[in-house]
GROMACS .gro file of C-alpha atoms in nm:
model
  260
    1MET     CA    1  -2.350  -8.459  -1.092
    2ALA     CA    2  -2.337  -8.099  -1.063
    3SER     CA    3  -2.613  -7.913  -0.854
    4LEU     CA    4  -2.854  -7.676  -0.991
    5ARG     CA    5  -2.794  -7.326  -0.927
    6LEU     CA    6  -3.131  -7.162  -0.944
    7SER     CA    7  -3.058  -6.838  -1.065
    8CYS     CA    8  -3.295  -6.553  -1.177
    9PHE     CA    9  -3.094  -6.290  -1.329
   10PRO     CA   10  -3.136  -5.997  -1.148
   11SER     CA   11  -3.174  -5.724  -1.385
   12ILE     CA   12  -3.524  -5.861  -1.544
   13LEU     CA   13  -3.819  -5.693  -1.430
   14VAL     CA   14  -4.112  -5.900  -1.347
   15SER     CA   15  -4.444  -5.833  -1.123
   16GLU     CA   16  -4.394  -6.107  -0.903
   17ALA     CA   17  -4.180  -6.448  -0.837
   18PRO     CA   18  -4.261  -6.745  -1.060
   19PRO     CA   19  -4.395  -7.051  -0.869
   20PHE     CA   20  -4.089  -7.209  -0.818
   21ASN     CA   21  -4.152  -7.557  -0.593
   22ARG     CA   22  -3.902  -7.503  -0.338
   23HIS     CA   23  -3.970  -7.875  -0.205
   24ARG     CA   24  -3.857  -8.034  -0.525
   25ARG     CA   25  -3.473  -8.174  -0.545
   26HIS     CA   26  -3.297  -8.005  -0.826
   27LEU     CA   27  -3.009  -8.169  -0.974
   28VAL     CA   28  -2.894  -8.089  -1.300
   29ARG     CA   29  -2.885  -8.410  -1.514
   30CYS     CA   30  -2.664  -8.338  -1.803
   31SER     CA   31  -2.304  -8.414  -1.918
   32ASP     CA   32  -2.046  -8.132  -1.812
   33ASP     CA   33  -1.894  -8.138  -2.150
   34ARG     CA   34  -2.250  -8.058  -2.314
   35ARG     CA   35  -2.315  -7.786  -2.092
   36ALA     CA   36  -1.943  -7.651  -2.168
   37LEU     CA   37  -2.018  -7.679  -2.523
   38PHE     CA   38  -2.325  -7.449  -2.504
   39ASN     CA   39  -2.130  -7.203  -2.304
   40ARG     CA   40  -1.846  -7.166  -2.566
   41ILE     CA   41  -2.052  -7.137  -2.845
   42ALA     CA   42  -2.280  -6.853  -2.679
   43PRO     CA   43  -2.099  -6.563  -2.808
   44VAL     CA   44  -2.173  -6.651  -3.172
   45TYR     CA   45  -2.471  -6.873  -3.142
   46ASP     CA   46  -2.721  -6.624  -3.291
   47ASN     CA   47  -2.488  -6.525  -3.588
   48LEU     CA   48  -2.402  -6.909  -3.655
   49ASN     CA   49  -2.795  -6.971  -3.668
   50ASP     CA   50  -2.863  -6.704  -3.910
   51LEU     CA   51  -2.582  -6.783  -4.152
   52LEU     CA   52  -2.617  -7.182  -4.137
   53SER     CA   53  -2.985  -7.140  -4.210
   54LEU     CA   54  -3.005  -6.836  -4.419
   55GLY     CA   55  -3.213  -6.682  -4.142
   56GLN     CA   56  -3.509  -6.960  -4.217
   57HIS     CA   57  -3.486  -7.062  -3.829
   58ARG     CA   58  -3.668  -6.741  -3.766
   59ILE     CA   59  -3.963  -6.864  -3.963
   60TRP     CA   60  -3.935  -7.200  -3.788
   61LYS     CA   61  -3.928  -7.058  -3.445
   62ARG     CA   62  -4.218  -6.846  -3.543
   63MET     CA   63  -4.420  -7.165  -3.652
   64ALA     CA   64  -4.325  -7.331  -3.334
   65VAL     CA   65  -4.470  -7.049  -3.099
   66SER     CA   66  -4.767  -7.046  -3.312
   67TRP     CA   67  -4.842  -7.425  -3.254
   68SER     CA   68  -4.783  -7.370  -2.869
   69GLY     CA   69  -5.117  -7.183  -2.865
   70ALA     CA   70  -4.970  -6.906  -2.652
   71LYS     CA   71  -5.216  -6.623  -2.633
   72GLU     CA   72  -5.255  -6.287  -2.421
   73GLY     CA   73  -5.213  -6.305  -2.087
   74ASP     CA   74  -5.074  -6.653  -2.057
   75SER     CA   75  -4.815  -6.787  -1.845
   76VAL     CA   76  -4.556  -6.983  -2.035
   77LEU     CA   77  -4.220  -7.157  -2.051
   78ASP     CA   78  -3.948  -7.164  -2.295
   79LEU     CA   79  -3.718  -7.451  -2.198
   80CYS     CA   80  -3.365  -7.506  -2.338
   81CYS     CA   81  -3.408  -7.119  -2.434
   82GLY     CA   82  -3.059  -7.043  -2.526
   83SER     CA   83  -3.014  -6.687  -2.633
   84GLY     CA   84  -3.404  -6.630  -2.606
   85ASP     CA   85  -3.513  -6.623  -2.951
   86LEU     CA   86  -3.857  -6.862  -2.884
   87ALA     CA   87  -3.895  -6.659  -2.546
   88PHE     CA   88  -3.875  -6.326  -2.707
   89LEU     CA   89  -4.156  -6.443  -2.948
   90LEU     CA   90  -4.379  -6.601  -2.664
   91SER     CA   91  -4.356  -6.269  -2.498
   92GLU     CA   92  -4.509  -6.083  -2.796
   93LYS     CA   93  -4.771  -6.332  -2.773
   94VAL     CA   94  -4.874  -6.345  -2.430
   95GLY     CA   95  -4.838  -5.956  -2.393
   96SER     CA   96  -4.697  -5.764  -2.094
   97CYS     CA   97  -5.018  -5.891  -1.874
   98GLY     CA   98  -4.846  -6.255  -1.931
   99LYS     CA   99  -4.559  -6.419  -1.807
  100VAL     CA  100  -4.238  -6.572  -1.995
  101ILE     CA  101  -4.009  -6.775  -1.802
  102GLY     CA  102  -3.684  -6.894  -2.012
  103LEU     CA  103  -3.509  -7.181  -1.848
  104ASP     CA  104  -3.139  -7.324  -1.984
  105PHE     CA  105  -2.860  -7.492  -1.806
  106SER     CA  106  -2.620  -7.257  -1.983
  107GLN     CA  107  -2.545  -6.965  -1.764
  108GLU     CA  108  -2.367  -6.803  -2.047
  109GLN     CA  109  -2.655  -6.837  -2.280
  110LEU     CA  110  -2.873  -6.686  -2.032
  111LEU     CA  111  -2.649  -6.380  -2.010
  112VAL     CA  112  -2.667  -6.349  -2.388
  113ALA     CA  113  -3.037  -6.359  -2.362
  114SER     CA  114  -3.064  -6.107  -2.071
  115SER     CA  115  -2.822  -5.875  -2.270
  116ARG     CA  116  -3.054  -5.924  -2.584
  117GLN     CA  117  -3.365  -5.790  -2.353
  118HIS     CA  118  -3.201  -5.503  -2.271
  119LEU     CA  119  -3.122  -5.391  -2.609
  120LEU     CA  120  -3.441  -5.476  -2.776
  121PRO     CA  121  -3.735  -5.204  -2.747
  122LYS     CA  122  -4.059  -5.370  -2.713
  123ALA     CA  123  -4.214  -5.326  -2.376
  124CYS     CA  124  -4.377  -5.665  -2.335
  125TYR     CA  125  -4.007  -5.793  -2.296
  126ASN     CA  126  -3.985  -5.679  -1.931
  127ASN     CA  127  -4.218  -5.987  -1.861
  128ILE     CA  128  -3.925  -6.251  -1.923
  129MET     CA  129  -3.735  -6.413  -1.641
  130TRP     CA  130  -3.447  -6.614  -1.733
  131VAL     CA  131  -3.355  -6.899  -1.509
  132GLU     CA  132  -3.072  -7.143  -1.495
  133GLY     CA  133  -3.219  -7.496  -1.438
  134ASP     CA  134  -3.258  -7.837  -1.540
  135ALA     CA  135  -3.535  -7.919  -1.782
  136LEU     CA  136  -3.547  -8.284  -1.613
  137ASP     CA  137  -3.655  -8.140  -1.286
  138LEU     CA  138  -3.856  -7.820  -1.339
  139PRO     CA  139  -3.845  -7.600  -1.070
  140PHE     CA  140  -4.230  -7.495  -1.127
  141SER     CA  141  -4.568  -7.605  -0.943
  142ASP     CA  142  -4.791  -7.860  -1.117
  143CYS     CA  143  -5.018  -7.738  -1.388
  144TYR     CA  144  -4.855  -7.380  -1.404
  145ALA     CA  145  -4.801  -7.344  -1.747
  146ASP     CA  146  -5.028  -7.231  -2.025
  147ALA     CA  147  -4.821  -7.322  -2.284
  148ILE     CA  148  -4.444  -7.484  -2.309
  149THR     CA  149  -4.200  -7.449  -2.616
  150ILE     CA  150  -3.806  -7.606  -2.663
  151GLY     CA  151  -3.619  -7.514  -2.973
  152TYR     CA  152  -3.339  -7.745  -3.046
  153GLY     CA  153  -3.307  -7.893  -2.684
  154LEU     CA  154  -3.479  -8.231  -2.637
  155ARG     CA  155  -3.231  -8.407  -2.875
  156ASN     CA  156  -2.931  -8.303  -2.602
  157MET     CA  157  -3.138  -8.439  -2.313
  158VAL     CA  158  -2.991  -8.727  -2.105
  159ASP     CA  159  -3.328  -8.885  -2.040
  160ARG     CA  160  -3.634  -8.756  -2.310
  161HIS     CA  161  -3.896  -8.970  -2.120
  162LYS     CA  162  -3.812  -8.792  -1.800
  163ALA     CA  163  -3.806  -8.447  -1.965
  164MET     CA  164  -4.156  -8.522  -2.134
  165LYS     CA  165  -4.305  -8.644  -1.799
  166GLU     CA  166  -4.188  -8.295  -1.647
  167MET     CA  167  -4.341  -8.120  -1.933
  168TYR     CA  168  -4.687  -8.310  -1.894
  169ARG     CA  169  -4.678  -8.241  -1.511
  170VAL     CA  170  -4.615  -7.820  -1.542
  171LEU     CA  171  -4.846  -7.809  -1.824
  172LYS     CA  172  -5.220  -7.720  -1.762
  173PRO     CA  173  -5.475  -7.959  -1.861
  174GLY     CA  174  -5.563  -7.869  -2.215
  175ALA     CA  175  -5.229  -7.692  -2.281
  176LYS     CA  176  -4.988  -7.744  -2.571
  177LEU     CA  177  -4.631  -7.846  -2.574
  178SER     CA  178  -4.444  -7.741  -2.899
  179ILE     CA  179  -4.093  -7.882  -2.943
  180LEU     CA  180  -3.877  -7.769  -3.264
  181ASP     CA  181  -3.569  -7.976  -3.363
  182PHE     CA  182  -3.367  -8.139  -3.669
  183ASN     CA  183  -3.588  -8.381  -3.810
  184LYS     CA  184  -3.463  -8.753  -3.803
  185SER     CA  185  -3.613  -8.862  -4.117
  186ALA     CA  186  -3.729  -9.227  -4.195
  187ASN     CA  187  -3.624  -9.144  -4.580
  188PRO     CA  188  -3.266  -9.255  -4.628
  189PHE     CA  189  -3.241  -8.985  -4.910
  190SER     CA  190  -3.343  -8.695  -4.700
  191SER     CA  191  -3.094  -8.856  -4.387
  192LEU     CA  192  -2.822  -8.843  -4.652
  193ILE     CA  193  -2.872  -8.478  -4.753
  194LEU     CA  194  -2.890  -8.343  -4.374
  195GLY     CA  195  -2.580  -8.547  -4.294
  196TRP     CA  196  -2.408  -8.417  -4.619
  197MET     CA  197  -2.508  -8.049  -4.509
  198ILE     CA  198  -2.358  -8.100  -4.173
  199ASP     CA  199  -2.032  -8.252  -4.300
  200ASN     CA  200  -2.003  -7.994  -4.597
  201VAL     CA  201  -2.155  -7.653  -4.461
  202VAL     CA  202  -2.208  -7.663  -4.112
  203VAL     CA  203  -1.872  -7.786  -3.969
  204PRO     CA  204  -1.670  -7.567  -4.245
  205VAL     CA  205  -1.864  -7.254  -4.107
  206ALA     CA  206  -1.814  -7.354  -3.739
  207THR     CA  207  -1.460  -7.383  -3.831
  208SER     CA  208  -1.421  -7.038  -3.943
  209TYR     CA  209  -1.524  -6.956  -3.600
  210GLY     CA  210  -1.307  -7.167  -3.452
  211LEU     CA  211  -1.569  -7.403  -3.337
  212ALA     CA  212  -1.509  -7.708  -3.535
  213GLU     CA  213  -1.523  -7.961  -3.239
  214GLU     CA  214  -1.801  -7.786  -3.102
  215TYR     CA  215  -2.018  -7.872  -3.407
  216LYS     CA  216  -1.902  -8.201  -3.487
  217TYR     CA  217  -2.147  -8.357  -3.234
  218LEU     CA  218  -2.461  -8.243  -3.423
  219LYS     CA  219  -2.433  -8.549  -3.667
  220SER     CA  220  -2.435  -8.778  -3.410
  221SER     CA  221  -2.683  -8.621  -3.171
  222ILE     CA  222  -2.916  -8.606  -3.485
  223GLN     CA  223  -2.851  -9.013  -3.566
  224GLU     CA  224  -2.928  -9.098  -3.187
  225PHE     CA  225  -3.232  -8.851  -3.173
  226LEU     CA  226  -3.618  -9.007  -3.220
  227THR     CA  227  -3.783  -9.000  -3.550
  228GLY     CA  228  -4.126  -8.807  -3.573
  229LYS     CA  229  -4.312  -9.127  -3.508
  230GLU     CA  230  -4.108  -9.184  -3.201
  231LEU     CA  231  -4.160  -8.846  -3.093
  232GLU     CA  232  -4.527  -8.889  -3.078
  233GLU     CA  233  -4.527  -9.245  -2.911
  234LEU     CA  234  -4.307  -9.065  -2.620
  235ALA     CA  235  -4.551  -8.763  -2.593
  236PHE     CA  236  -4.848  -9.045  -2.567
  237GLU     CA  237  -4.630  -9.267  -2.305
  238ALA     CA  238  -4.603  -8.968  -2.096
  239GLY     CA  239  -4.986  -8.900  -2.088
  240PHE     CA  240  -5.040  -8.638  -2.342
  241SER     CA  241  -5.354  -8.692  -2.503
  242THR     CA  242  -5.277  -8.594  -2.860
  243ALA     CA  243  -4.952  -8.563  -3.054
  244THR     CA  244  -4.883  -8.476  -3.406
  245HIS     CA  245  -4.513  -8.439  -3.567
  246PHE     CA  246  -4.487  -8.204  -3.840
  247GLU     CA  247  -4.214  -8.174  -4.101
  248VAL     CA  248  -4.100  -7.835  -4.198
  249GLY     CA  249  -3.789  -7.681  -4.360
  250GLY     CA  250  -3.837  -7.934  -4.650
  251GLY     CA  251  -3.823  -8.206  -4.405
  252LEU     CA  252  -3.488  -8.089  -4.273
  253MET     CA  253  -3.655  -7.979  -3.921
  254GLY     CA  254  -3.980  -8.098  -3.751
  255ASN     CA  255  -4.195  -7.989  -3.490
  256LEU     CA  256  -4.376  -8.197  -3.189
  257VAL     CA  257  -4.703  -8.068  -3.095
  258ALA     CA  258  -4.853  -8.246  -2.835
  259THR     CA  259  -5.163  -8.162  -2.601
  260ARG     CA  260  -5.202  -8.245  -2.194
   0.00000   0.00000   0.00000
C-alpha cells in the first residue's frame, strides 16, 4: 500500500484552504500498475479522448455536470478528475464565488490539469484547486460538497461500495452525485458493438501513440463493471435517497445520478 501524498498544487489561486479532515487516515487504495498507467497516458489523454469519441465526450461531460445540479457559489468536487475536463465545466457553473476541487491519484494527470488551467483565459478557473488523493478515503469533512462528479473513474476503483459511501459522507443532504462512465449494457448486441469498437478502433488508435498495452485493459474493466441497474442498487446501499442511471451516446455510455 502506498501512502497518500496530499498535494495541493501551489500555483493554483484559491481564497482559502479546502476543508481537509486532518484526522482521517489517508492511504491510497489502488493498484500501482493502474496508477502508473494513468501517469503514462497523461500527455496524450486529451487528444486520444477527442479522437476516439470524435469529440462526443465533451457533450457527455457537459451532461454529467448539468445532472450534478452545481450552481453559482457552490463548493463542488470532481473525483478522478484526470486532466480536468469536468472540473473546468464545474467551475463555469459555480462561478468565481464558488469552489472546485479536482482530486486524482495520478500526479501526472494533475500536472496536465494545472498546466491547462494557466493556459485557459476564464477568470472563474482560478477557483479550482488540484489535489492528489484517494477517492476511497476522501480528505474532506462530512457534508462539505454541494455536488460531486466522476468521469470514467468509478470503474477503476478497487472498492466501489467504499467509494460510494465516501461520496455520500462528504455530500450535503439533498446534494447530487453524477457519475459518467462506459455503459455495461444488459443488451448483448450493445455489448458486442462496444467490444468491437475497443478491439478495432480504440486499441489500434492507441497503438499509433505507442499505448497499445495501456488501452487493452479497457475491455476487461468494462466487462467487470456494473450495469446501470447494479449502479442504482449500489447507490441505494450507500444511503442515497434516489438513484437513476441514464444511457447516453447511443447506449455506449451511462450516467448515474444519485441524491443524498
